């Protein structure tokens, strides 16, 4: 068996705990991985003068694959999101997030198996913003008045929403290819093209055009507000969902809620021949260092990584072990218990131990068979 080198970014808050759990589970599959640990986030600011040191990007560019924990973005500070910067720097244009319902998870639903494909590089996340009262903002407001004869209140802050044809076609094509390669039957494009005729209009037009290349996959579109309602009422009707950046972000958390919470939602940020896998959830600072949160999202991000590396059998075994531990409902974290104060809930690392144990016992059962 070959050996992979993977960049490991523990992140901050609960990041180091869940990433350690994921790393141990991945190693227990027997797939040989050399981890190149690189730190990013507020903790390295003093040393490097940036929360995203060049050596982190260099390591990922070299290894082509990374497993990453969440990184805190202080609200309202000058500090831009490391997560957004990393996706942009490496052109990880597709955010792939599968939401599968594992029996035993705490949810109102019985049948959810949705994959959200989110555009990762533009839209309102492009980071082109005008601060209230800045000279360039005043100039921009004058420009809009002159060219569009439209009033923007002078005390406004402004964020631009560019959606390009090239990036829209690229993400929709990614979603259709994913659907085809993974035996999925339908792609739903989400937008608000009735209001944002140009930006979301381009997304919708691009989606319709690309859909013609995939006659074997059903295509439909939904306006984002209606999509939210439909997902809450009838999630079993949806399969692959493709959306511009912001709607994709919001729908991701909505879908995490459908399958039992953020603790269960893995993800991957994927570009051309390069990928960074990370849970959907953030750094949950209030739980940091408490060995309390659910490691499943991070472990399942590891499962996605193993599939990406071509280690399909190992991925299947690890996912099966996670599913069994959740179904049994004993050695699971508080969020997987019926009552969140249940004293029998185990910690992050103990749940990872249970997953490893489940993998070993199923291996022994297979040998006995
Ligand atoms: P969050 O996802 O960190 O936490 C919200 C709540 O979700 C938590 O309080 C907890 O109740 C629950 N939760 C999250 N992860 C869980 C887990 N593994 N197990 C059980 N419950 C879990 O969201 P937030 O509080 O909005 O964000 C905190 C910080 O994380 C912010 O600085 C934000 O910018 C950052 N963030 C980073 C990423 C990333 O690194 N990709 C993603 C989202 C948010």
Coordinates of C-alpha atoms and ligand atoms in Angstrom, one line a residue:
X1 CA 0.0 0.0 0.0
X2 CA 1.3 3.5 -0.9
X3 CA 1.8 6.3 1.5
X4 CA 0.0 9.6 1.3
X5 CA 1.2 12.9 2.6
X6 CA -1.6 15.1 3.9
X7 CA -1.5 18.6 5.4
X8 CA -3.2 18.7 8.8
X9 CA -4.4 22.0 10.1
X10 CA -5.8 21.6 13.6
X11 CA -7.5 25.0 13.7
X12 CA -8.6 26.6 16.9
X13 CA -11.5 26.4 19.4
X14 CA -12.8 22.8 19.2
X15 CA -10.7 22.2 16.1
X16 CA -7.7 20.5 17.6
X17 CA -9.9 18.0 19.5
X18 CA -12.1 17.0 16.6
X19 CA -9.2 16.8 14.2
X20 CA -7.2 14.6 16.6
X21 CA -10.2 12.3 16.8
X22 CA -10.5 12.2 13.0
X23 CA -6.8 11.6 12.6
X24 CA -6.8 8.6 15.0
X25 CA -9.9 7.1 13.2
X26 CA -8.3 7.5 9.7
X27 CA -5.0 5.9 11.0
X28 CA -7.0 3.0 12.4
X29 CA -8.2 2.2 8.9
X30 CA -4.7 1.1 8.1
X31 CA -4.3 3.6 5.3
X32 CA -0.7 5.0 5.6
X33 CA -0.6 8.7 5.9
X34 CA 2.2 11.1 6.8
X35 CA 0.7 14.2 8.3
X36 CA 2.3 17.5 7.7
X37 CA 1.0 19.7 10.6
X38 CA 0.6 23.4 9.8
X39 CA -1.0 26.0 12.1
X40 CA -3.3 28.8 11.0
X41 CA -5.5 31.3 12.8
X42 CA -5.3 33.9 15.5
X43 CA -2.7 31.9 17.4
X44 CA 0.0 32.3 14.7
X45 CA -0.7 36.0 14.2
X46 CA 2.1 37.2 16.5
X47 CA 4.7 34.9 15.0
X48 CA 3.9 35.3 11.3
X49 CA 2.1 38.6 11.2
X50 CA -0.8 36.9 9.3
X51 CA -3.4 34.2 10.3
X52 CA -2.7 32.4 7.1
X53 CA 1.1 31.9 6.8
X54 CA 2.5 31.2 3.3
X55 CA 3.9 27.9 4.6
X56 CA 0.3 26.6 5.1
X57 CA -0.6 27.3 1.5
X58 CA 2.7 25.9 0.3
X59 CA 2.2 22.7 2.1
X60 CA -1.3 22.2 0.7
X61 CA -0.2 23.1 -2.8
X62 CA 2.5 20.5 -2.5
X63 CA 0.5 17.7 -1.0
X64 CA -2.8 18.5 -2.9
X65 CA -4.9 17.3 0.1
X66 CA -5.5 18.7 3.6
X67 CA -7.7 18.0 6.6
X68 CA -8.6 21.1 8.5
X69 CA -10.2 22.1 11.7
X70 CA -12.4 25.2 12.0
X71 CA -10.8 28.6 12.5
X72 CA -12.3 31.4 14.5
X73 CA -13.1 34.7 12.6
X74 CA -13.5 37.5 15.2
X75 CA -16.7 39.4 14.3
X76 CA -16.2 43.0 13.1
X77 CA -12.4 43.0 13.4
X78 CA -10.1 43.9 10.6
X79 CA -9.2 40.2 10.5
X80 CA -10.5 38.6 7.3
X81 CA -11.7 35.0 7.5
X82 CA -8.9 32.5 7.1
X83 CA -11.3 30.0 5.8
X84 CA -12.5 32.2 3.0
X85 CA -8.9 33.4 2.2
X86 CA -7.7 29.8 2.0
X87 CA -10.5 28.8 -0.4
X88 CA -9.7 31.8 -2.6
X89 CA -5.9 31.4 -2.5
X90 CA -6.1 27.8 -3.7
X91 CA -9.2 28.3 -5.9
X92 CA -11.1 25.6 -4.1
X93 CA -14.2 26.6 -6.0
X94 CA -16.6 23.8 -4.9
X95 CA -17.7 23.3 -1.4
X96 CA -19.2 19.8 -1.3
X97 CA -21.3 18.9 1.7
X98 CA -23.2 15.6 2.0
X99 CA -26.1 15.5 4.5
X100 CA -27.0 11.9 5.2
X101 CA -29.3 10.8 7.9
X102 CA -27.7 8.1 10.1
X103 CA -30.3 6.2 12.1
X104 CA -29.9 7.1 15.8
X105 CA -29.2 10.8 15.1
X106 CA -31.5 13.2 16.9
X107 CA -33.8 14.5 14.1
X108 CA -37.4 14.9 13.3
X109 CA -36.9 13.4 9.9
X110 CA -36.5 9.8 8.6
X111 CA -35.3 10.2 5.1
X112 CA -32.7 12.7 4.2
X113 CA -29.8 12.2 1.7
X114 CA -28.9 15.5 0.3
X115 CA -25.6 16.8 -1.1
X116 CA -25.1 20.6 -1.2
X117 CA -22.7 21.9 -3.7
X118 CA -21.8 25.5 -2.9
X119 CA -19.9 28.0 -5.1
X120 CA -16.9 29.0 -3.0
X121 CA -15.2 32.0 -4.7
X122 CA -17.6 34.8 -5.5
X123 CA -21.0 36.2 -4.8
X124 CA -21.4 38.2 -1.5
X125 CA -18.3 36.4 -0.2
X126 CA -16.0 38.1 -2.8
X127 CA -15.0 40.4 0.0
X128 CA -15.5 43.6 -2.0
X129 CA -17.0 45.9 0.6
X130 CA -17.3 49.6 1.1
X131 CA -17.2 50.9 4.7
X132 CA -19.8 53.5 5.9
X133 CA -18.5 57.0 5.4
X134 CA -15.2 56.1 3.6
X135 CA -14.2 58.4 0.7
X136 CA -14.4 55.6 -1.8
X137 CA -17.9 54.7 -0.5
X138 CA -19.1 58.3 -1.1
X139 CA -17.6 58.1 -4.6
X140 CA -19.3 54.8 -5.2
X141 CA -22.6 56.3 -4.0
X142 CA -22.2 59.2 -6.4
X143 CA -21.3 56.8 -9.3
X144 CA -24.5 54.8 -8.7
X145 CA -26.6 58.0 -8.6
X146 CA -25.0 59.2 -11.9
X147 CA -25.1 55.9 -13.8
X148 CA -28.2 54.3 -12.4
X149 CA -30.1 57.2 -11.1
X150 CA -30.5 55.3 -7.9
X151 CA -30.2 56.6 -4.3
X152 CA -28.1 54.8 -1.7
X153 CA -28.4 56.3 1.8
X154 CA -25.1 58.1 2.7
X155 CA -24.9 56.2 6.0
X156 CA -24.7 52.9 4.2
X157 CA -22.1 50.1 4.2
X158 CA -22.1 48.2 0.9
X159 CA -21.1 44.7 -0.2
X160 CA -20.8 43.8 -3.8
X161 CA -22.3 40.6 -5.2
X162 CA -20.5 39.6 -8.4
X163 CA -21.7 36.3 -10.0
X164 CA -19.8 35.4 -13.2
X165 CA -20.9 33.1 -16.0
X166 CA -17.6 31.2 -15.9
X167 CA -17.7 30.4 -12.1
X168 CA -21.4 29.6 -12.3
X169 CA -21.0 27.2 -15.2
X170 CA -18.0 25.6 -13.4
X171 CA -19.9 25.0 -10.2
X172 CA -23.0 23.7 -11.9
X173 CA -20.9 21.3 -14.0
X174 CA -19.1 20.1 -10.9
X175 CA -22.6 19.4 -9.3
X176 CA -23.8 17.4 -12.4
X177 CA -20.5 15.5 -12.7
X178 CA -20.8 14.6 -9.0
X179 CA -24.4 13.5 -9.5
X180 CA -23.4 11.3 -12.5
X181 CA -20.3 9.8 -10.8
X182 CA -22.3 9.0 -7.6
X183 CA -25.4 7.6 -9.0
X184 CA -27.6 10.5 -8.2
X185 CA -30.7 11.4 -10.2
X186 CA -31.5 15.1 -9.8
X187 CA -29.8 18.5 -9.5
X188 CA -31.7 21.5 -8.1
X189 CA -30.2 25.0 -8.7
X190 CA -31.1 27.6 -6.1
X191 CA -31.2 31.3 -6.8
X192 CA -33.2 34.5 -6.4
X193 CA -33.1 35.5 -10.1
X194 CA -36.6 37.1 -9.9
X195 CA -35.1 39.9 -7.8
X196 CA -31.4 39.8 -8.6
X197 CA -31.9 39.5 -12.4
X198 CA -28.3 40.0 -13.3
X199 CA -26.2 38.3 -10.6
X200 CA -28.5 35.4 -9.8
X201 CA -29.9 35.6 -13.4
X202 CA -26.5 34.6 -14.7
X203 CA -26.3 31.7 -12.2
X204 CA -29.7 30.4 -13.4
X205 CA -28.9 30.8 -17.1
X206 CA -25.6 29.0 -16.6
X207 CA -27.4 26.2 -14.7
X208 CA -29.9 25.7 -17.5
X209 CA -27.2 25.7 -20.1
X210 CA -25.0 23.2 -18.3
X211 CA -28.0 21.0 -17.6
X212 CA -28.4 20.4 -21.3
X213 CA -25.1 18.5 -21.3
X214 CA -26.5 16.0 -18.8
X215 CA -29.7 14.6 -20.2
X216 CA -29.4 11.6 -17.9
X217 CA -29.8 13.8 -14.8
X218 CA -33.1 15.6 -13.9
X219 CA -32.7 19.3 -13.5
X220 CA -34.9 21.8 -11.7
X221 CA -34.5 25.2 -10.1
X222 CA -36.0 26.7 -6.9
X223 CA -36.1 30.3 -5.5
X224 CA -34.1 30.2 -2.3
X225 CA -36.9 31.2 0.1
X226 CA -39.2 28.5 -1.4
X227 CA -36.3 26.1 -1.2
X228 CA -35.9 26.6 2.5
X229 CA -39.6 25.9 3.1
X230 CA -39.5 22.8 0.8
X231 CA -36.5 21.4 2.6
X232 CA -38.1 21.7 5.9
X233 CA -41.4 20.1 4.7
X234 CA -40.2 17.5 2.2
X235 CA -36.4 16.9 2.4
X236 CA -36.8 13.4 0.9
X237 CA -37.5 15.1 -2.5
X238 CA -34.1 16.6 -2.9
X239 CA -30.9 15.0 -4.0
X240 CA -28.0 17.3 -5.2
X241 CA -28.5 21.0 -4.6
X242 CA -26.2 23.6 -6.3
X243 CA -26.2 27.2 -5.1
X244 CA -24.2 30.4 -5.2
X245 CA -22.0 31.1 -2.2
X246 CA -24.3 32.7 0.4
X247 CA -27.4 30.6 -0.3
X248 CA -25.2 27.6 -0.2
X249 CA -23.8 28.6 3.2
X250 CA -27.3 29.0 4.7
X251 CA -28.7 25.9 3.1
X252 CA -25.8 23.9 4.4
X253 CA -26.6 24.7 8.0
X254 CA -30.3 24.1 7.3
X255 CA -29.5 20.7 6.0
X256 CA -27.2 20.0 8.9
X257 CA -30.3 20.7 11.1
X258 CA -32.3 18.1 9.1
X259 CA -29.8 15.3 9.8
X260 CA -29.2 16.0 13.5
X261 CA -27.0 19.1 13.8
X262 CA -23.6 20.6 13.0
X263 CA -21.8 17.8 14.8
X264 CA -22.7 15.4 12.0
X265 CA -22.0 17.5 8.9
X266 CA -18.8 16.9 7.0
X267 CA -17.4 18.9 4.0
X268 CA -14.8 19.3 1.4
X269 CA -13.5 22.3 -0.5
X270 CA -12.4 21.1 -3.9
X271 CA -10.5 22.7 -6.8
X272 CA -8.7 21.3 -9.8
X273 CA -6.6 18.4 -8.4
X274 CA -6.6 19.9 -4.9
X275 CA -8.9 19.5 -1.9
X276 CA -9.2 20.7 1.7
X277 CA -11.6 18.6 3.9
X278 CA -13.2 20.2 6.9
X279 CA -16.4 19.9 9.0
X280 CA -19.2 22.4 8.3
X281 CA -19.2 23.6 11.9
X282 CA -17.2 26.4 13.3
X283 CA -14.8 26.6 16.2
X284 CA -17.6 26.7 18.9
X285 CA -15.3 28.6 21.3
X286 CA -17.5 27.9 24.4
X287 CA -16.7 24.2 24.1
X288 CA -13.0 24.5 23.4
X289 CA -10.7 22.2 25.4
X290 CA -13.7 20.5 27.1
X291 CA -13.5 17.2 25.2
X292 CA -17.3 17.5 24.8
X293 CA -18.3 18.1 21.2
X294 CA -19.2 15.5 18.5
X295 CA -16.2 14.4 16.4
X296 CA -18.4 12.9 13.7
X297 CA -18.4 15.8 11.3
X298 CA -14.5 15.8 11.4
X299 CA -14.4 12.0 11.1
X300 CA -16.8 12.0 8.2
X301 CA -14.7 14.7 6.6
X302 CA -11.9 12.2 6.9
X303 CA -14.1 9.6 5.2
X304 CA -14.6 12.0 2.3
X305 CA -10.8 12.5 2.2
X306 CA -10.2 8.8 2.0
X307 CA -12.6 8.5 -0.9
X308 CA -10.9 11.4 -2.6
X309 CA -7.6 9.6 -2.2
X310 CA -9.1 6.5 -3.8
X311 CA -9.2 4.5 -0.6
X312 CA -12.8 3.6 -1.0
X313 CA -12.9 0.4 1.0
X314 CA -11.2 2.1 4.0
X315 CA -13.7 5.0 3.7
X316 CA -16.6 2.5 3.7
X317 CA -15.3 0.7 6.7
X318 CA -14.8 4.0 8.7
X319 CA -18.2 5.3 7.7
X320 CA -19.8 2.0 8.6
X321 CA -18.2 2.2 12.1
X322 CA -19.4 5.7 12.6
X323 CA -22.9 4.6 11.6
X324 CA -22.9 1.7 14.0
X325 CA -21.7 3.8 17.0
X326 CA -24.5 6.4 16.3
X327 CA -27.1 3.6 15.8
X328 CA -26.1 2.0 19.1
X329 CA -26.4 5.4 20.8
X330 CA -24.2 4.4 23.8
X331 CA -20.7 5.8 23.4
X332 CA -21.9 9.0 21.8
X333 CA -21.5 12.7 22.7
X334 CA -24.3 14.7 24.3
X335 CA -25.9 16.0 21.1
X336 CA -26.6 12.4 20.1
X337 CA -28.4 11.6 23.3
X338 CA -32.2 12.1 23.7
X339 CA -31.6 14.3 26.6
X340 CA -28.7 16.7 26.2
X341 CA -27.9 16.5 30.0
X342 CA -27.7 12.7 29.8
X343 CA -24.7 11.8 32.2
X344 CA -23.9 8.7 30.1
X345 CA -22.8 10.9 27.1
X346 CA -19.1 10.4 26.4
X347 CA -16.5 12.9 25.3
X348 CA -15.0 13.7 21.9
X349 CA -12.0 11.4 22.3
X350 CA -14.1 8.5 23.8
X351 CA -16.5 8.6 20.9
X352 CA -13.5 8.4 18.5
X353 CA -12.3 5.4 20.6
X354 CA -15.7 3.7 20.1
X355 CA -15.5 4.3 16.3
X356 CA -12.1 2.7 16.2
X357 CA -13.3 -0.2 18.3
X358 CA -16.3 -0.7 16.0
X359 CA -14.0 -0.8 13.0
X360 CA -11.8 -3.4 14.7
X361 CA -14.7 -5.7 15.8
X362 CA -16.3 -5.5 12.3
X363 CA -12.9 -6.5 10.8
X364 CA -12.8 -9.5 13.1
X365 CA -16.3 -10.4 12.3
X366 CA -15.4 -10.3 8.6
X367 CA -12.5 -12.6 9.2
X368 CA -14.7 -15.1 11.1
X369 CA -17.3 -15.1 8.3
Ligands
LIG1 P1 -20.2 27.0 15.4 O1 -20.4 26.0 14.3 O2 -18.8 27.1 15.9 O3 -21.1 26.7 16.6 C1 -22.5 26.9 16.7 C2 -23.1 25.8 17.7 O4 -23.2 24.6 17.0 C3 -22.2 25.5 18.9 O5 -22.4 26.4 20.0 C4 -22.7 24.1 19.3 O6 -23.9 24.2 20.0 C5 -23.0 23.5 17.9 N1 -21.8 22.7 17.4 C6 -20.9 23.1 16.5 N2 -20.0 22.1 16.3 C7 -20.4 21.1 17.0 C8 -19.9 19.8 17.3 N3 -18.9 19.3 16.6 N4 -20.6 19.0 18.1 C9 -21.7 19.4 18.7 N5 -22.2 20.6 18.6 C10 -21.6 21.4 17.7 O7 -20.7 28.4 14.8 P2 -20.5 29.9 15.4 O8 -20.6 29.9 16.9 O9 -21.3 30.7 14.5 O10 -19.0 30.2 15.0 C11 -17.9 30.2 15.9 C12 -16.6 30.6 15.1 O11 -16.3 29.6 14.1 C13 -16.7 31.9 14.4 O12 -15.5 32.6 14.6 C14 -16.9 31.6 12.9 O13 -16.4 32.6 12.1 C15 -16.0 30.3 12.9 N6 -16.4 29.4 11.8 C16 -15.4 28.8 11.1 C17 -15.7 27.9 10.1 C18 -14.6 27.2 9.4 O14 -13.5 27.2 9.9 N7 -14.8 26.7 8.2 C19 -17.0 27.6 9.8 C20 -18.1 28.3 10.5 C21 -17.7 29.1 11.5

